[in-house]
Short mmCIF file of C-alpha atoms and ligand atoms in Angstrom, two decimals:
data_model
loop_
_atom_site.label_atom_id
_atom_site.label_comp_id
_atom_site.label_asym_id
_atom_site.label_seq_id
_atom_site.Cartn_x
_atom_site.Cartn_y
_atom_site.Cartn_z
CA MET L 1119 -24.57 47.85 -21.25
CA ALA L 1120 -22.98 45.71 -24.00
CA GLN L 1121 -20.73 48.60 -24.86
CA GLU L 1122 -19.57 48.92 -21.28
CA CYS L 1123 -18.90 45.22 -20.94
CA LEU L 1124 -16.90 45.10 -24.09
CA THR L 1125 -14.68 48.06 -23.10
CA SER L 1126 -14.12 46.63 -19.59
CA GLN L 1127 -13.05 43.29 -21.15
CA GLY L 1128 -10.76 45.10 -23.56
CA ARG L 1129 -11.80 42.92 -26.38
CA ILE L 1130 -13.45 45.52 -28.68
CA VAL L 1131 -10.11 46.38 -30.19
CA GLU L 1132 -9.61 42.92 -31.44
CA PHE L 1133 -12.68 42.46 -33.56
CA ALA L 1134 -14.21 45.94 -33.94
CA ALA L 1135 -12.88 46.14 -37.39
CA ALA L 1136 -14.43 42.87 -38.54
CA VAL L 1137 -17.70 42.59 -36.51
CA ARG L 1138 -20.39 45.13 -35.93
CA PRO L 1139 -21.91 45.45 -32.48
CA PHE L 1140 -25.23 43.77 -33.38
CA ASP L 1141 -23.13 40.57 -34.11
CA PHE L 1142 -22.66 40.05 -30.31
CA ALA L 1143 -25.02 38.02 -28.18
CA LEU L 1144 -24.41 38.60 -24.51
CA ALA L 1145 -25.94 36.93 -21.57
CA PRO L 1146 -24.88 37.62 -17.95
CA GLY L 1147 -21.60 35.80 -17.39
CA ASP L 1148 -21.18 34.86 -21.03
CA GLU L 1149 -17.98 35.16 -22.94
CA ILE L 1150 -18.11 37.71 -25.73
CA VAL L 1151 -18.62 35.89 -28.94
CA PRO L 1152 -19.45 37.04 -32.49
CA LYS L 1153 -22.66 35.47 -33.48
CA ALA L 1154 -20.96 34.40 -36.70
CA ALA L 1155 -18.48 32.09 -34.73
CA MET L 1156 -21.18 30.74 -32.58
CA ARG L 1157 -23.25 29.70 -35.61
CA ARG L 1158 -20.25 27.75 -36.92
CA LEU L 1159 -19.88 25.72 -33.69
CA PRO L 1160 -21.90 22.48 -33.59
CA SER L 1161 -23.79 21.55 -30.47
CA VAL L 1162 -22.39 19.21 -27.83
CA ASP L 1163 -24.86 16.53 -28.78
CA ALA L 1164 -24.11 16.86 -32.56
CA LEU L 1165 -20.39 16.38 -31.81
CA LEU L 1166 -20.97 13.48 -29.53
CA ARG L 1167 -22.94 11.70 -32.21
CA LEU L 1168 -20.05 11.94 -34.66
CA PRO L 1169 -18.78 8.40 -35.66
CA GLU L 1170 -15.23 9.80 -35.15
CA LEU L 1171 -15.94 9.88 -31.42
CA ALA L 1172 -17.42 6.41 -31.07
CA ALA L 1173 -14.04 4.90 -30.23
CA ALA L 1174 -13.31 7.59 -27.70
CA ARG L 1175 -16.65 6.99 -25.95
CA ALA L 1176 -15.93 3.30 -25.76
CA GLU L 1177 -12.58 3.97 -24.20
CA HIS L 1178 -13.13 6.99 -21.97
CA GLY L 1179 -16.95 6.62 -21.27
CA HIS L 1180 -19.79 8.99 -22.10
CA ALA L 1181 -19.38 11.45 -19.31
CA ALA L 1182 -15.72 12.11 -19.79
CA THR L 1183 -16.20 12.43 -23.52
CA ALA L 1184 -19.04 14.85 -23.14
CA GLN L 1185 -16.91 16.86 -20.72
CA ALA L 1186 -14.08 16.95 -23.25
CA VAL L 1187 -16.45 18.08 -26.03
CA ARG L 1188 -17.65 20.97 -23.77
CA THR L 1189 -14.09 21.94 -22.97
CA VAL L 1190 -13.12 22.04 -26.62
CA LEU L 1191 -16.18 23.97 -27.67
CA ALA L 1192 -15.69 26.44 -24.92
CA GLY L 1193 -12.15 26.99 -26.09
CA TYR L 1194 -13.31 28.05 -29.40
CA ARG L 1195 -16.13 30.04 -28.03
CA ALA L 1196 -13.71 32.03 -25.96
CA ASP L 1197 -11.47 32.80 -28.85
CA PRO L 1198 -13.62 34.35 -31.55
CA ALA L 1199 -10.63 35.28 -33.65
CA CYS L 1200 -9.61 31.69 -34.32
CA ASP L 1201 -10.72 29.45 -37.08
CA VAL L 1202 -13.11 26.64 -36.17
CA PRO L 1203 -12.16 23.37 -37.81
CA ASP L 1204 -14.62 21.01 -39.43
CA PRO L 1205 -16.43 18.38 -37.39
CA ALA L 1206 -13.78 15.83 -37.98
CA GLY L 1207 -11.13 18.36 -36.86
CA LEU L 1208 -13.20 19.12 -33.75
CA ALA L 1209 -13.40 15.44 -33.00
CA SER L 1210 -9.74 15.00 -33.13
CA LYS L 1211 -9.33 18.00 -30.77
CA VAL L 1212 -11.70 16.18 -28.37
CA CYS L 1213 -9.54 13.04 -28.63
CA GLU L 1214 -6.42 15.10 -27.89
CA GLU L 1215 -8.21 16.57 -24.84
CA LEU L 1216 -9.21 13.13 -23.62
CA ALA L 1217 -5.78 11.72 -24.02
CA SER L 1218 -4.21 14.56 -22.18
CA ARG L 1219 -6.53 14.20 -19.26
CA ALA L 1220 -6.07 10.43 -19.10
CA GLN L 1221 -2.25 10.88 -18.96
CA SER L 1222 -0.81 9.88 -15.58
CA SER L 1223 0.85 12.78 -13.64
CA LEU L 1224 3.46 10.26 -12.49
CA ARG L 1225 5.24 10.54 -15.84
CA ARG L 1226 7.95 8.33 -17.02
CA VAL L 1227 11.18 10.34 -17.62
CA PHE L 1228 14.67 9.93 -18.82
CA ASN L 1229 16.99 10.46 -15.80
CA LEU L 1230 20.06 11.82 -17.52
CA THR L 1231 21.07 13.98 -14.59
CA GLY L 1232 24.07 11.86 -13.77
CA THR L 1233 22.55 11.05 -10.28
CA VAL L 1234 21.70 7.38 -10.55
CA LEU L 1235 19.46 7.18 -7.42
CA HIS L 1236 17.68 10.41 -7.80
CA THR L 1237 15.20 10.88 -4.95
CA ASN L 1238 13.04 13.35 -6.98
CA LEU L 1239 12.94 10.86 -9.94
CA GLY L 1240 11.97 7.80 -7.92
CA ARG L 1241 15.33 6.47 -6.78
CA ALA L 1242 16.14 2.84 -7.80
CA VAL L 1243 14.64 1.35 -11.04
CA LEU L 1244 13.52 -2.11 -10.13
CA SER L 1245 14.86 -5.40 -11.64
CA GLU L 1246 12.68 -7.41 -14.12
CA ALA L 1247 12.33 -10.06 -11.46
CA ALA L 1248 11.03 -7.44 -8.97
CA VAL L 1249 8.64 -6.04 -11.51
CA ALA L 1250 7.32 -9.50 -12.31
CA ALA L 1251 6.82 -10.34 -8.61
CA ALA L 1252 5.00 -7.13 -7.96
CA ASP L 1253 2.86 -7.73 -11.00
CA LEU L 1254 1.93 -11.14 -9.69
CA ALA L 1255 1.15 -9.91 -6.25
CA MET L 1256 -1.21 -7.35 -7.73
CA ARG L 1257 -3.03 -9.74 -9.98
CA ALA L 1258 -4.08 -12.50 -7.60
CA PRO L 1259 -4.54 -13.21 -3.93
CA CYS L 1260 -1.23 -14.18 -2.31
CA ALA L 1261 -0.12 -15.67 0.95
CA LEU L 1262 0.83 -12.30 2.50
CA GLU L 1263 -0.01 -13.20 6.09
CA PHE L 1264 -0.83 -16.83 5.75
CA ASP L 1265 0.98 -19.93 6.88
CA LEU L 1266 0.33 -22.31 3.97
CA ALA L 1267 1.59 -25.38 5.88
CA GLY L 1268 -0.56 -24.89 8.98
CA GLY L 1269 -3.43 -23.09 7.25
CA SER L 1270 -3.44 -20.40 9.93
CA ARG L 1271 -2.70 -16.74 10.09
CA GLY L 1272 0.92 -15.73 9.57
CA ASP L 1273 3.06 -12.59 9.77
CA ARG L 1274 3.99 -10.52 6.65
CA ASP L 1275 7.44 -10.08 7.86
CA THR L 1276 8.19 -13.76 7.18
CA VAL L 1277 8.07 -13.01 3.43
CA VAL L 1278 11.58 -11.53 3.56
CA GLU L 1279 12.87 -12.09 7.14
CA GLY L 1280 14.70 -15.32 6.37
CA LEU L 1281 16.47 -13.77 3.32
CA LEU L 1282 17.35 -10.58 5.26
CA CYS L 1283 18.92 -12.72 8.02
CA GLU L 1284 20.78 -14.78 5.52
CA LEU L 1285 22.13 -11.72 3.80
CA THR L 1286 23.15 -9.78 6.90
CA GLY L 1287 23.89 -12.31 9.61
CA ALA L 1288 21.15 -10.80 11.80
CA GLU L 1289 18.83 -12.90 13.99
CA ALA L 1290 15.63 -11.23 12.96
CA ALA L 1291 14.33 -8.60 10.56
CA THR L 1292 11.29 -6.41 9.81
CA VAL L 1293 10.21 -3.98 7.18
CA VAL L 1294 8.39 -0.59 7.19
CA ASN L 1295 7.56 2.14 4.65
CA ASN L 1296 11.10 3.69 4.45
CA ASN L 1297 14.24 4.24 6.44
CA ALA L 1298 12.93 7.37 8.10
CA ALA L 1299 9.96 5.26 9.36
CA ALA L 1300 12.43 2.57 10.44
CA VAL L 1301 14.40 5.00 12.59
CA LEU L 1302 11.19 6.59 14.04
CA LEU L 1303 9.84 3.10 14.91
CA VAL L 1304 13.06 1.76 16.44
CA LEU L 1305 13.36 4.84 18.67
CA ALA L 1306 9.76 4.80 19.69
CA ALA L 1307 9.78 1.13 20.47
CA LEU L 1308 13.15 1.00 22.37
CA ALA L 1309 13.59 4.39 23.88
CA ALA L 1310 10.36 6.38 24.33
CA ARG L 1311 10.46 8.80 27.22
CA ARG L 1312 14.11 7.93 27.76
CA GLU L 1313 17.50 9.05 26.41
CA VAL L 1314 19.56 8.13 23.32
CA VAL L 1315 23.17 9.14 23.04
CA VAL L 1316 24.46 10.34 19.67
CA SER L 1317 27.75 12.03 18.61
CA ARG L 1318 27.46 15.68 17.65
CA GLY L 1319 29.29 14.80 14.41
CA GLU L 1320 26.37 12.58 13.34
CA LEU L 1321 23.25 14.80 13.73
CA VAL L 1322 22.42 14.37 10.10
CA GLU L 1323 19.87 16.17 7.97
CA ILE L 1324 18.81 14.30 4.86
CA GLY L 1325 17.08 16.31 2.09
CA GLY L 1326 13.34 16.35 2.50
CA ALA L 1327 13.06 17.16 6.23
CA PHE L 1328 14.66 14.11 7.91
CA ARG L 1329 16.75 15.46 10.81
CA ILE L 1330 17.90 13.16 13.62
CA PRO L 1331 16.94 15.72 16.38
CA ASP L 1332 13.49 16.10 14.97
CA VAL L 1333 12.96 12.33 14.50
CA MET L 1334 14.06 11.86 18.16
CA ARG L 1335 11.44 14.43 19.29
CA ALA L 1336 8.71 12.88 17.20
CA ALA L 1337 9.57 9.44 18.87
CA ASN L 1338 9.32 11.09 22.25
CA VAL L 1339 12.98 10.40 22.89
CA ARG L 1340 15.40 12.82 24.56
CA LEU L 1341 18.48 13.30 22.43
CA VAL L 1342 21.75 13.41 24.37
CA GLU L 1343 24.50 14.93 22.20
CA VAL L 1344 28.05 13.98 23.02
CA GLY L 1345 31.48 15.00 21.68
CA THR L 1346 32.06 17.85 19.26
CA THR L 1347 31.26 18.36 15.62
CA ASN L 1348 34.68 16.99 14.61
CA ARG L 1349 35.73 14.73 17.47
CA THR L 1350 33.91 12.24 19.61
CA HIS L 1351 35.62 9.86 21.99
CA ALA L 1352 34.70 6.63 23.72
CA ARG L 1353 34.76 8.46 27.11
CA ASP L 1354 32.05 10.84 25.79
CA PHE L 1355 29.69 7.97 25.40
CA GLU L 1356 30.71 6.44 28.71
CA GLN L 1357 30.06 9.72 30.63
CA ALA L 1358 26.72 10.34 28.95
CA ILE L 1359 25.21 7.05 30.22
CA GLY L 1360 22.87 7.38 33.16
CA PRO L 1361 19.70 5.88 34.67
CA ARG L 1362 17.53 7.31 31.93
CA THR L 1363 19.67 6.04 28.99
CA ALA L 1364 17.77 3.72 26.66
CA ALA L 1365 20.32 3.24 23.91
CA LEU L 1366 23.53 4.38 22.17
CA MET L 1367 23.15 5.28 18.52
CA LYS L 1368 25.36 5.97 15.46
CA VAL L 1369 24.10 7.64 12.38
CA HIS L 1370 25.91 7.19 9.03
CA ALA L 1371 26.95 10.68 7.71
CA SER L 1372 25.33 9.95 4.44
CA ASN L 1373 25.68 13.26 2.65
CA TYR L 1374 28.71 14.99 4.13
CA ARG L 1375 32.20 14.38 5.40
CA ILE L 1376 34.02 15.86 8.35
CA SER L 1377 37.65 16.00 7.47
CA GLY L 1378 40.79 17.33 9.12
CA PHE L 1379 41.28 16.94 12.91
CA THR L 1380 38.66 14.33 13.53
CA ALA L 1381 37.97 11.39 15.71
CA GLU L 1382 35.05 8.89 15.63
CA VAL L 1383 34.36 5.97 17.93
CA ALA L 1384 34.43 2.75 16.05
CA GLN L 1385 31.29 0.49 15.98
CA ALA L 1386 33.00 -2.34 18.06
CA GLU L 1387 33.93 0.22 20.68
CA VAL L 1388 30.47 1.71 21.03
CA ALA L 1389 29.07 -1.82 21.03
CA ALA L 1390 31.36 -2.74 23.97
CA ILE L 1391 30.36 0.30 25.94
CA ALA L 1392 26.58 -0.29 25.21
CA HIS L 1393 26.75 -3.96 26.18
CA ALA L 1394 28.86 -3.23 29.37
CA HIS L 1395 25.81 -1.22 30.54
CA ASP L 1396 23.25 -3.68 29.16
CA LEU L 1397 21.99 -1.12 26.60
CA PRO L 1398 21.13 -1.76 22.91
CA PHE L 1399 23.36 -0.15 20.25
CA ILE L 1400 21.26 1.14 17.23
CA GLU L 1401 22.77 2.32 13.90
CA ASP L 1402 20.99 4.22 11.14
CA LEU L 1403 23.05 3.21 8.17
CA GLY L 1404 21.19 5.32 5.56
CA ALA L 1405 21.96 3.59 2.24
CA GLY L 1406 23.84 0.68 3.59
CA SER L 1407 24.76 -2.22 1.32
CA LEU L 1408 24.44 -6.00 1.38
CA ILE L 1409 27.74 -6.46 -0.45
CA ASP L 1410 31.18 -4.85 -0.58
CA MET L 1411 30.86 -2.24 -3.23
CA THR L 1412 34.56 -2.02 -3.88
CA GLU L 1413 34.32 -5.54 -5.44
CA LEU L 1414 32.24 -3.80 -8.17
CA GLY L 1415 34.84 -1.15 -8.54
CA LEU L 1416 32.66 1.32 -6.59
CA PRO L 1417 33.56 3.54 -3.64
CA LYS L 1418 33.34 1.87 -0.20
CA GLU L 1419 29.98 1.92 1.63
CA PRO L 1420 29.26 0.36 4.96
CA VAL L 1421 28.03 -3.28 4.70
CA VAL L 1422 25.06 -4.34 6.93
CA ARG L 1423 26.68 -7.67 7.69
CA ASP L 1424 29.86 -5.91 9.01
CA CYS L 1425 27.72 -3.83 11.35
CA ILE L 1426 26.02 -6.84 12.84
CA ALA L 1427 29.42 -8.69 13.13
CA ALA L 1428 30.87 -5.48 14.91
CA GLY L 1429 28.02 -5.72 17.56
CA VAL L 1430 25.45 -3.35 16.45
CA ASP L 1431 22.14 -4.67 17.87
CA VAL L 1432 19.69 -3.00 15.50
CA VAL L 1433 20.59 -1.65 11.97
CA THR L 1434 18.16 0.33 9.85
CA PHE L 1435 18.63 1.06 6.06
CA SER L 1436 16.84 1.96 2.88
CA SER L 1437 15.65 -0.57 0.38
CA ASP L 1438 15.59 1.92 -2.55
CA LYS L 1439 19.04 3.36 -2.30
CA LEU L 1440 22.07 1.26 -3.14
CA LEU L 1441 20.16 -1.99 -2.44
CA GLY L 1442 18.26 -1.21 -5.61
CA GLY L 1443 14.82 -2.22 -4.53
CA PRO L 1444 11.39 -0.67 -3.87
CA GLN L 1445 10.91 2.02 -1.29
CA ALA L 1446 11.03 0.48 2.17
CA GLY L 1447 12.95 0.70 5.41
CA LEU L 1448 14.70 -2.44 6.49
CA ILE L 1449 15.38 -3.11 10.25
CA VAL L 1450 17.58 -6.09 11.12
CA GLY L 1451 19.13 -7.17 14.44
CA ARG L 1452 18.74 -8.96 17.75
CA LYS L 1453 15.65 -11.15 18.01
CA ASP L 1454 14.38 -9.79 21.34
CA LEU L 1455 14.71 -6.18 20.15
CA ILE L 1456 13.05 -6.83 16.76
CA ALA L 1457 10.15 -8.49 18.65
CA ARG L 1458 9.72 -5.33 20.73
CA ILE L 1459 9.88 -3.26 17.59
CA ARG L 1460 7.19 -5.45 15.88
CA ARG L 1461 4.82 -5.18 18.74
CA HIS L 1462 4.89 -1.35 18.87
CA PRO L 1463 1.58 0.19 17.53
CA LEU L 1464 3.43 2.33 15.04
CA LYS L 1465 4.63 -0.87 13.23
CA ARG L 1466 1.05 -1.38 12.06
CA ALA L 1467 0.88 2.23 10.87
CA LEU L 1468 4.18 2.14 9.08
CA ARG L 1469 4.00 -1.40 7.50
CA VAL L 1470 4.47 -2.09 3.83
CA GLY L 1471 1.94 -3.60 1.35
CA LYS L 1472 2.20 -6.79 -0.62
CA ILE L 1473 3.42 -5.07 -3.81
CA THR L 1474 6.48 -3.68 -1.93
CA LEU L 1475 7.10 -6.96 -0.18
CA ALA L 1476 6.92 -8.96 -3.42
CA ALA L 1477 9.41 -6.49 -5.16
CA LEU L 1478 11.64 -6.52 -2.14
CA GLU L 1479 11.86 -10.26 -1.88
CA ALA L 1480 12.72 -10.59 -5.63
CA THR L 1481 15.41 -7.84 -5.14
CA LEU L 1482 16.90 -9.62 -2.19
CA LEU L 1483 16.88 -12.93 -4.06
CA ALA L 1484 19.31 -11.30 -6.60
CA TYR L 1485 21.88 -10.94 -3.80
CA ARG L 1486 22.08 -14.74 -3.58
CA LYS L 1487 23.83 -14.37 -6.99
CA PRO L 1488 26.38 -11.67 -6.21
CA ASP L 1489 28.42 -12.24 -9.36
CA LEU L 1490 25.32 -11.40 -11.49
CA LEU L 1491 24.17 -8.37 -9.52
CA ALA L 1492 25.58 -5.85 -11.87
CA ARG L 1493 23.66 -7.42 -14.68
CA ASP L 1494 20.33 -8.05 -12.79
CA LEU L 1495 19.78 -4.87 -10.75
CA PRO L 1496 19.39 -1.67 -12.88
CA ALA L 1497 20.82 0.52 -10.15
CA LEU L 1498 24.04 -1.51 -9.89
CA ARG L 1499 24.09 -1.88 -13.68
CA ALA L 1500 24.00 1.93 -14.17
CA LEU L 1501 26.65 2.51 -11.41
CA THR L 1502 29.05 0.01 -12.94
CA ARG L 1503 28.36 0.80 -16.59
CA PRO L 1504 31.77 0.72 -18.47
CA LEU L 1505 32.90 4.05 -19.98
CA GLU L 1506 33.57 2.32 -23.37
CA GLU L 1507 29.93 1.42 -23.57
CA MET L 1508 28.85 5.10 -22.84
CA GLU L 1509 31.37 6.29 -25.33
CA ALA L 1510 29.97 4.13 -28.17
CA LEU L 1511 26.47 5.23 -27.10
CA GLY L 1512 27.52 8.90 -27.33
CA GLN L 1513 29.03 8.38 -30.83
CA ARG L 1514 25.76 6.97 -32.00
CA ILE L 1515 23.32 9.43 -30.56
CA GLY L 1516 25.56 12.64 -30.59
CA PRO L 1517 25.17 13.24 -34.38
CA CYS L 1518 21.36 12.64 -34.16
CA LEU L 1519 21.17 15.23 -31.32
CA ALA L 1520 23.27 17.69 -33.31
CA ALA L 1521 21.02 17.30 -36.41
CA ALA L 1522 17.88 17.79 -34.23
CA LEU L 1523 19.24 20.98 -32.66
CA GLY L 1524 20.65 22.57 -35.90
CA GLU L 1525 23.25 25.30 -36.34
CA ASP L 1526 22.71 27.12 -33.09
CA TRP L 1527 24.16 24.40 -30.92
CA LYS L 1528 27.49 22.60 -30.65
CA VAL L 1529 27.11 19.04 -29.46
CA ARG L 1530 30.11 17.17 -27.98
CA THR L 1531 30.76 14.11 -25.82
CA VAL L 1532 32.43 15.19 -22.64
CA THR L 1533 33.73 13.48 -19.52
CA SER L 1534 31.42 14.16 -16.54
CA THR L 1535 30.92 13.10 -12.98
CA ALA L 1536 27.92 11.00 -12.01
CA GLN L 1537 27.06 10.10 -8.53
CA ALA L 1538 25.07 7.35 -6.73
CA GLY L 1539 22.74 9.92 -5.05
CA SER L 1540 20.29 9.57 -2.21
CA GLY L 1541 23.15 10.03 0.22
CA SER L 1542 24.86 6.88 -0.77
CA LEU L 1543 28.50 6.88 -1.74
CA PRO L 1544 28.69 10.57 -0.90
CA ASP L 1545 31.33 12.91 -2.26
CA ARG L 1546 32.66 10.11 -4.40
CA ALA L 1547 32.28 11.13 -7.95
CA ILE L 1548 31.91 8.28 -10.45
CA PRO L 1549 33.56 9.09 -13.79
CA SER L 1550 30.97 9.26 -16.49
CA LEU L 1551 30.30 10.62 -19.96
CA ALA L 1552 27.71 13.18 -21.08
CA LEU L 1553 26.48 14.81 -24.29
CA ALA L 1554 27.10 18.55 -23.78
CA MET L 1555 25.08 21.03 -25.76
CA ARG L 1556 26.51 24.53 -25.91
CA PRO L 1557 24.77 27.50 -27.51
CA GLN L 1558 26.84 28.96 -30.40
CA GLY L 1559 25.87 32.62 -30.01
CA LYS L 1560 25.28 34.58 -26.77
CA PRO L 1561 23.77 32.14 -24.26
CA GLY L 1562 21.24 34.47 -22.62
CA ARG L 1563 18.56 32.09 -21.39
CA ALA L 1564 19.17 29.62 -24.25
CA LEU L 1565 20.32 26.87 -21.86
CA GLU L 1566 17.24 27.08 -19.64
CA LYS L 1567 15.00 27.19 -22.69
CA LEU L 1568 16.61 24.08 -24.21
CA ALA L 1569 16.31 22.26 -20.89
CA ALA L 1570 12.62 23.17 -20.84
CA ARG L 1571 12.18 21.84 -24.40
CA PHE L 1572 13.75 18.50 -23.32
CA ARG L 1573 11.38 18.45 -20.37
CA ALA L 1574 8.32 19.07 -22.65
CA LEU L 1575 8.98 15.85 -24.77
CA PRO L 1576 6.43 13.07 -24.50
CA VAL L 1577 8.94 11.22 -22.27
CA PRO L 1578 10.54 14.20 -20.56
CA VAL L 1579 14.36 14.20 -20.62
CA ILE L 1580 15.94 15.56 -17.43
CA GLY L 1581 19.56 16.77 -17.80
CA ARG L 1582 21.58 19.25 -15.88
CA ILE L 1583 23.13 22.66 -16.72
CA HIS L 1584 26.76 22.85 -15.87
CA ASP L 1585 29.55 25.14 -16.91
CA GLY L 1586 27.69 26.86 -19.72
CA ALA L 1587 26.27 23.62 -21.27
CA LEU L 1588 23.28 21.44 -20.96
CA LEU L 1589 24.59 17.96 -19.99
CA LEU L 1590 22.81 14.67 -20.75
CA ASP L 1591 24.68 12.04 -18.63
CA LEU L 1592 24.78 8.81 -20.54
CA ARG L 1593 25.20 6.53 -17.50
CA CYS L 1594 21.50 5.91 -17.02
CA LEU L 1595 20.40 5.98 -20.70
CA ASP L 1596 19.19 2.45 -21.31
CA ASP L 1597 16.44 3.05 -23.82
CA GLU L 1598 18.45 4.38 -26.76
CA ALA L 1599 15.71 3.79 -29.37
CA GLY L 1600 13.05 5.58 -27.16
CA PHE L 1601 15.40 8.55 -26.76
CA LEU L 1602 16.14 8.86 -30.52
CA GLU L 1603 12.53 8.41 -31.49
CA GLN L 1604 11.40 11.62 -29.87
CA LEU L 1605 14.34 13.81 -30.87
CA GLU L 1606 12.44 15.00 -33.96
CA LEU L 1607 9.78 16.52 -31.68
CA LEU L 1608 12.35 18.69 -30.04
C1 PLP H 1944 18.43 8.34 3.39
C2 PLP H 1944 18.70 8.33 4.82
C3 PLP H 1944 17.52 8.30 5.72
C4 PLP H 1944 16.08 8.35 5.18
O1 PLP H 1944 15.84 7.23 4.43
P1 PLP H 1944 14.52 7.15 3.56
O2 PLP H 1944 14.52 5.66 2.95
O3 PLP H 1944 14.70 8.15 2.46
O4 PLP H 1944 13.31 7.35 4.40
C5 PLP H 1944 17.74 8.30 7.10
N1 PLP H 1944 18.99 8.28 7.62
C6 PLP H 1944 20.08 8.23 6.80
C7 PLP H 1944 21.44 8.26 7.43
C8 PLP H 1944 19.89 8.36 5.43
O5 PLP H 1944 20.99 8.33 4.67
#
């Protein structure tokens, strides 16, 4: 029986030379273990009593520590060929096991991809003020829905509504979970069971399954497409309006451009048509911006205030794209329409929490000081970082990187192109600098392997492979010391 079992597990080859059959103790379901090794392993209780594990028990609790002890012992039991350390060594393995289990899976990373607002890496990094405000909101009760003057119940939207109106020129504002939620809610509240007219050139798909036709369907709205992919005219909107029309809508082509023989109907023109028929005009602006980005030397991006001024009745945009705040969807516009949106049952399902509202308010407050924005908001700071600053940074850390990688890699500072990301400022590359690592010999899979080594660091470093090199874009590297500190672990 034992013989059969051994053969079927294919282990006999490994230790037949060193251990004779009677050294094995097998119970049903047991791992195959030489008695010799088992004797050298202490019991769970004996390990738990070690003074070396007292601190671990105080931090992680008895149950988790005991579980970690069992896991570590099982590991040694399963591998009879390996050497079992002394009790102090076992204790330190237990501490490692506990630390690895306690580690958050939402790991901090270095975003050196060159995409500043990287959706997969959490988009905007928040300002110090936003972090402090969120921290405070988490630590103590706050007047989230409470009118301090009257002592009565309030509305959470009032936390940011005044600021949003001030910064956009809108009459009213409300906030939901993200811009996708904002679009869904606006459509459900203003157009359910009716029709919304959109140009065929604007039926956007944003990465991660946001597609205008699908959102329309989910909101129980019938999409009426007008025009063609490249050209839509005012008369296309005019002719599509009928008794079932609920609204006209524009969607910002966030992540693509239609060029060549094109025609688009300007906001003011769509607004005039909508208002002549007493219909609301909705615009999904995607990223949207509260300021003119060209004043910061960045590519042009639509400004929310301009949309309101042009006659858009309801504008939706993201709080964590160019705005540089926490994830949220902002809805600004006409008072009567915002009131209808706020009353819809989906609003309750899509509302944001106090942590988001606190961080959003602090982010919006920064826009009252437009001349300091590039200093105070990390997203705008990264987007406007001067090339000379990155060049100096590259000169300081390039040699350290070269030393850490050794002979096999050539490290150089190269010009690269960064981008805002998240569908903001699309197809407008922002000049940037990167450290490029090129394998000296035949590349093979060397680049992928090196990228994996960077990702395996305590604070994973995420770069991008381009043109035969692994690039670490310097635009978003703000923790130089933290980056250098872990190079020796590479
Ligand atoms: C990004 C984007 C969305 C989705 O916004 P989220 O905040 O990611 O939900 C919707 N519409 C447009 C045009 C966008 O650019």
